[in-house]
PDB file of C-alpha atoms in Angstrom:
ATOM      1  CA  UNK A 290     107.918  95.677  85.885  1.00 35.00           C
ATOM      2  CA  UNK A 291     106.201  92.291  85.681  1.00 38.00           C
ATOM      3  CA  UNK A 292     108.241  89.335  86.883  1.00 40.00           C
ATOM      4  CA  UNK A 293     107.204  86.869  84.212  1.00 37.00           C
ATOM      5  CA  UNK A 294     109.576  87.737  81.384  1.00 36.00           C
ATOM      6  CA  UNK A 295     112.994  86.142  81.017  1.00 34.00           C
ATOM      7  CA  UNK A 296     114.928  89.366  81.609  1.00 39.00           C
ATOM      8  CA  UNK A 297     112.933  90.329  84.697  1.00 43.00           C
ATOM      9  CA  UNK A 298     113.248  86.898  86.322  1.00 45.00           C
ATOM     10  CA  UNK A 299     116.982  87.278  86.939  1.00 45.00           C
ATOM     11  CA  UNK A 300     116.539  87.773  90.686  1.00 47.00           C
ATOM     12  CA  UNK A 301     114.204  84.830  91.216  1.00 45.00           C
ATOM     13  CA  UNK A 302     115.099  81.293  92.138  1.00 48.00           C
ATOM     14  CA  UNK A 303     114.803  78.968  89.165  1.00 43.00           C
ATOM     15  CA  UNK A 304     114.741  81.920  86.752  1.00 35.00           C
ATOM     16  CA  UNK A 305     113.461  80.904  83.325  1.00 33.00           C
ATOM     17  CA  UNK A 306     111.247  82.110  80.513  1.00 29.00           C
ATOM     18  CA  UNK A 307     107.722  82.235  81.803  1.00 40.00           C
ATOM     19  CA  UNK A 308     108.713  82.194  85.475  1.00 45.00           C
ATOM     20  CA  UNK A 309     105.907  83.290  87.768  1.00 51.00           C
ATOM     21  CA  UNK A 310     106.610  82.083  91.259  1.00 72.00           C
ATOM     22  CA  UNK A 311     104.097  84.219  93.121  1.00 82.00           C
ATOM     23  CA  UNK A 312     102.964  82.300  96.182  1.00 85.00           C
ATOM     24  CA  UNK A 313     100.916  82.654  99.336  1.00 84.00           C
ATOM     25  CA  UNK A 314     102.379  82.743 102.826  1.00 85.00           C
ATOM     26  CA  UNK A 315     100.129  81.749 105.723  1.00 86.00           C
ATOM     27  CA  UNK A 316     100.784  83.781 108.876  1.00 85.00           C
ATOM     28  CA  UNK A 317     100.055  81.296 111.673  1.00 85.00           C
ATOM     29  CA  UNK A 318      99.193  81.965 115.301  1.00 83.00           C
ATOM     30  CA  UNK A 319      99.802  78.265 116.057  1.00 86.00           C
ATOM     31  CA  UNK A 320     102.775  77.362 113.864  1.00 90.00           C
ATOM     32  CA  UNK A 321     103.071  73.665 114.905  1.00 92.00           C
ATOM     33  CA  UNK A 322      99.364  72.964 114.327  1.00 90.00           C
ATOM     34  CA  UNK A 323      99.350  74.856 111.011  1.00 87.00           C
ATOM     35  CA  UNK A 324     102.481  73.011 109.861  1.00 91.00           C
ATOM     36  CA  UNK A 325     100.887  69.654 110.763  1.00 91.00           C
ATOM     37  CA  UNK A 326      97.711  70.563 108.858  1.00 85.00           C
ATOM     38  CA  UNK A 327      99.522  71.534 105.651  1.00 86.00           C
ATOM     39  CA  UNK A 328     101.952  68.605 105.937  1.00 90.00           C
ATOM     40  CA  UNK A 329      98.972  66.232 106.153  1.00 84.00           C
ATOM     41  CA  UNK A 330      97.419  68.001 103.173  1.00 76.00           C
ATOM     42  CA  UNK A 331     100.485  68.552 100.944  1.00 82.00           C
ATOM     43  CA  UNK A 332     103.155  66.127 102.178  1.00 89.00           C
ATOM     44  CA  UNK A 333     106.513  66.951 103.707  1.00 94.00           C
ATOM     45  CA  UNK A 334     107.697  70.548 103.297  1.00 95.00           C
ATOM     46  CA  UNK A 335     110.918  71.255 101.424  1.00 93.00           C
ATOM     47  CA  UNK A 336     112.268  73.450 104.219  1.00 92.00           C
ATOM     48  CA  UNK A 337     111.404  73.841 107.911  1.00 94.00           C
ATOM     49  CA  UNK A 338     113.116  76.299 110.261  1.00 91.00           C
ATOM     50  CA  UNK A 339     111.454  75.582 113.634  1.00 89.00           C
ATOM     51  CA  UNK A 340     113.306  78.285 115.611  1.00 87.00           C
ATOM     52  CA  UNK A 341     112.115  80.880 113.114  1.00 86.00           C
ATOM     53  CA  UNK A 342     108.691  79.268 112.648  1.00 91.00           C
ATOM     54  CA  UNK A 343     109.037  79.023 108.881  1.00 92.00           C
ATOM     55  CA  UNK A 344     108.237  76.225 106.446  1.00 94.00           C
ATOM     56  CA  UNK A 345     107.938  76.091 102.669  1.00 92.00           C
ATOM     57  CA  UNK A 346     106.243  73.647 100.351  1.00 92.00           C
ATOM     58  CA  UNK A 347     108.040  73.762  97.008  1.00 89.00           C
ATOM     59  CA  UNK A 348     107.554  72.340  93.547  1.00 84.00           C
ATOM     60  CA  UNK A 349     110.215  72.355  90.842  1.00 84.00           C
ATOM     61  CA  UNK A 350     112.373  74.707  92.928  1.00 81.00           C
ATOM     62  CA  UNK A 351     109.664  77.320  93.484  1.00 83.00           C
ATOM     63  CA  UNK A 352     107.735  77.885  96.693  1.00 85.00           C
ATOM     64  CA  UNK A 353     104.059  77.078  96.293  1.00 87.00           C
ATOM     65  CA  UNK A 354     102.995  77.787  99.870  1.00 88.00           C
ATOM     66  CA  UNK A 355     104.928  78.987 102.911  1.00 90.00           C
ATOM     67  CA  UNK A 356     103.994  79.169 106.579  1.00 90.00           C
ATOM     68  CA  UNK A 357     105.360  81.859 108.871  1.00 88.00           C
ATOM     69  CA  UNK A 358     104.631  82.052 112.592  1.00 88.00           C
ATOM     70  CA  UNK A 359     102.993  85.305 113.646  1.00 84.00           C
ATOM     71  CA  UNK A 360     105.825  86.006 116.118  1.00 82.00           C
ATOM     72  CA  UNK A 361     108.337  85.833 113.260  1.00 82.00           C
ATOM     73  CA  UNK A 362     106.081  87.887 110.977  1.00 81.00           C
ATOM     74  CA  UNK A 363     105.706  90.605 113.599  1.00 79.00           C
ATOM     75  CA  UNK A 364     109.503  90.827 113.865  1.00 78.00           C
ATOM     76  CA  UNK A 365     109.790  92.061 110.254  1.00 72.00           C
ATOM     77  CA  UNK A 366     106.510  93.772 109.432  1.00 69.00           C
ATOM     78  CA  UNK A 367     103.586  95.470 111.150  1.00 64.00           C
ATOM     79  CA  UNK A 368     101.087  92.616 111.055  1.00 59.00           C
ATOM     80  CA  UNK A 369      98.417  92.053 113.658  1.00 56.00           C
ATOM     81  CA  UNK A 370      95.438  89.807 114.171  1.00 53.00           C
ATOM     82  CA  UNK A 371      93.191  92.075 112.106  1.00 50.00           C
ATOM     83  CA  UNK A 372      95.432  91.729 109.055  1.00 55.00           C
ATOM     84  CA  UNK A 373      94.212  88.298 108.073  1.00 58.00           C
ATOM     85  CA  UNK A 374      96.388  85.256 107.874  1.00 75.00           C
ATOM     86  CA  UNK A 375      97.666  85.223 104.292  1.00 77.00           C
ATOM     87  CA  UNK A 376      99.990  87.498 102.409  1.00 79.00           C
ATOM     88  CA  UNK A 377     100.994  87.326  98.746  1.00 84.00           C
ATOM     89  CA  UNK A 378     104.695  87.000  97.892  1.00 85.00           C
ATOM     90  CA  UNK A 379     105.827  88.409  94.535  1.00 85.00           C
ATOM     91  CA  UNK A 380     109.375  87.934  93.190  1.00 86.00           C
ATOM     92  CA  UNK A 381     110.778  91.038  91.512  1.00 87.00           C
ATOM     93  CA  UNK A 382     114.132  91.743  89.857  1.00 89.00           C
ATOM     94  CA  UNK A 383     114.971  94.613  92.244  1.00 92.00           C
ATOM     95  CA  UNK A 384     113.127  95.178  95.538  1.00 91.00           C
ATOM     96  CA  UNK A 385     114.475  98.697  96.031  1.00 93.00           C
ATOM     97  CA  UNK A 386     113.478  99.848  92.528  1.00 91.00           C
ATOM     98  CA  UNK A 387     110.030  98.306  92.951  1.00 88.00           C
ATOM     99  CA  UNK A 388     109.482 100.079  96.278  1.00 89.00           C
ATOM    100  CA  UNK A 389     110.760 103.380  94.845  1.00 89.00           C
ATOM    101  CA  UNK A 390     108.269 103.142  91.967  1.00 85.00           C
ATOM    102  CA  UNK A 391     105.280 102.676  94.280  1.00 82.00           C
ATOM    103  CA  UNK A 392     103.209 105.230  96.121  1.00 76.00           C
ATOM    104  CA  UNK A 393     104.797 105.803  99.538  1.00 77.00           C
ATOM    105  CA  UNK A 394     101.559 105.100 101.437  1.00 77.00           C
ATOM    106  CA  UNK A 395     101.514 101.529 100.111  1.00 82.00           C
ATOM    107  CA  UNK A 396     104.868 100.648 101.758  1.00 84.00           C
ATOM    108  CA  UNK A 397     104.511  99.301 105.311  1.00 84.00           C
ATOM    109  CA  UNK A 398     108.052  97.952 105.825  1.00 84.00           C
ATOM    110  CA  UNK A 399     111.047  99.243 103.852  1.00 88.00           C
ATOM    111  CA  UNK A 400     113.390  96.940 101.965  1.00 92.00           C
ATOM    112  CA  UNK A 401     115.785  94.919 104.099  1.00 92.00           C
ATOM    113  CA  UNK A 402     117.975  91.857 103.727  1.00 94.00           C
ATOM    114  CA  UNK A 403     116.566  88.705 105.322  1.00 87.00           C
ATOM    115  CA  UNK A 404     119.670  86.464 105.543  1.00 86.00           C
ATOM    116  CA  UNK A 405     117.786  83.586 107.164  1.00 79.00           C
ATOM    117  CA  UNK A 406     115.458  83.484 104.166  1.00 78.00           C
ATOM    118  CA  UNK A 407     118.045  84.253 101.481  1.00 85.00           C
ATOM    119  CA  UNK A 408     116.074  87.230 100.170  1.00 88.00           C
ATOM    120  CA  UNK A 409     115.853  91.003 100.215  1.00 94.00           C
ATOM    121  CA  UNK A 410     112.233  92.012 100.752  1.00 92.00           C
ATOM    122  CA  UNK A 411     109.824  94.820 101.503  1.00 92.00           C
ATOM    123  CA  UNK A 412     106.172  94.769 102.569  1.00 89.00           C
ATOM    124  CA  UNK A 413     103.323  96.674 100.968  1.00 86.00           C
ATOM    125  CA  UNK A 414      99.565  96.945 101.240  1.00 81.00           C
ATOM    126  CA  UNK A 415      97.523  96.789  98.081  1.00 74.00           C
ATOM    127  CA  UNK A 416      94.614  99.231  97.720  1.00 64.00           C
ATOM    128  CA  UNK A 417      92.321  96.668  99.403  1.00 61.00           C
ATOM    129  CA  UNK A 418      94.605  96.479 102.450  1.00 74.00           C
ATOM    130  CA  UNK A 419      96.081  93.041 101.695  1.00 75.00           C
ATOM    131  CA  UNK A 420      99.701  92.410 102.657  1.00 82.00           C
ATOM    132  CA  UNK A 421     102.120  91.871  99.763  1.00 85.00           C
ATOM    133  CA  UNK A 422     105.804  90.966 100.062  1.00 87.00           C
ATOM    134  CA  UNK A 423     108.104  91.802  97.151  1.00 89.00           C
ATOM    135  CA  UNK A 424     111.368  89.867  97.209  1.00 89.00           C
ATOM    136  CA  UNK A 425     114.569  89.202  95.330  1.00 91.00           C
ATOM    137  CA  UNK A 426     116.616  86.094  96.043  1.00 86.00           C
ATOM    138  CA  UNK A 427     120.063  86.959  97.401  1.00 88.00           C
ATOM    139  CA  UNK A 428     121.199  83.353  98.073  1.00 74.00           C
ATOM    140  CA  UNK A 429     120.397  80.171  96.250  1.00 59.00           C
TER     141      UNK A 429
END
C-alpha cells in the first residue's frame, strides 16, 4: 500500500493528504565527523542522540536526512561495510502487514519496536540489494 494517500498516512508523523516522508539515512563509520559535515552543510539538526549515534535533519516535522552510527545500525540490522552507507526509510501504515505482504527473502530484520526512535520498523533489501527500512511512528 503506498504511503502517500490520506488514509495510509495515519501511522506517519505529520500525517496529511499528500504526505510522502521517505528519507535517506546515512550509516556513518565516523559519526562525529559525519554529523559535523552535515551540520555545516544543512544547519543544526532537529534531534541528536549522541549515546545512540543518531541525528535527524527535519523540515516541517518530517525527517529529510538522518545519520546513524554504524555501531548503532549493526545493533538492529545486519549491515556491514559492503552494504554501502545509505539506506532508504519509508513510512508505512502498518510495518507488520507490509512485511507479511513481501517476499520472505527480501526481509533482513523482522519488525521490532524501537522505543528510542519512537517507531516500529523492519529492514528489507530491494531486488538491487539496497537496504530499506519500513517504519510506523509509535510515539510523537
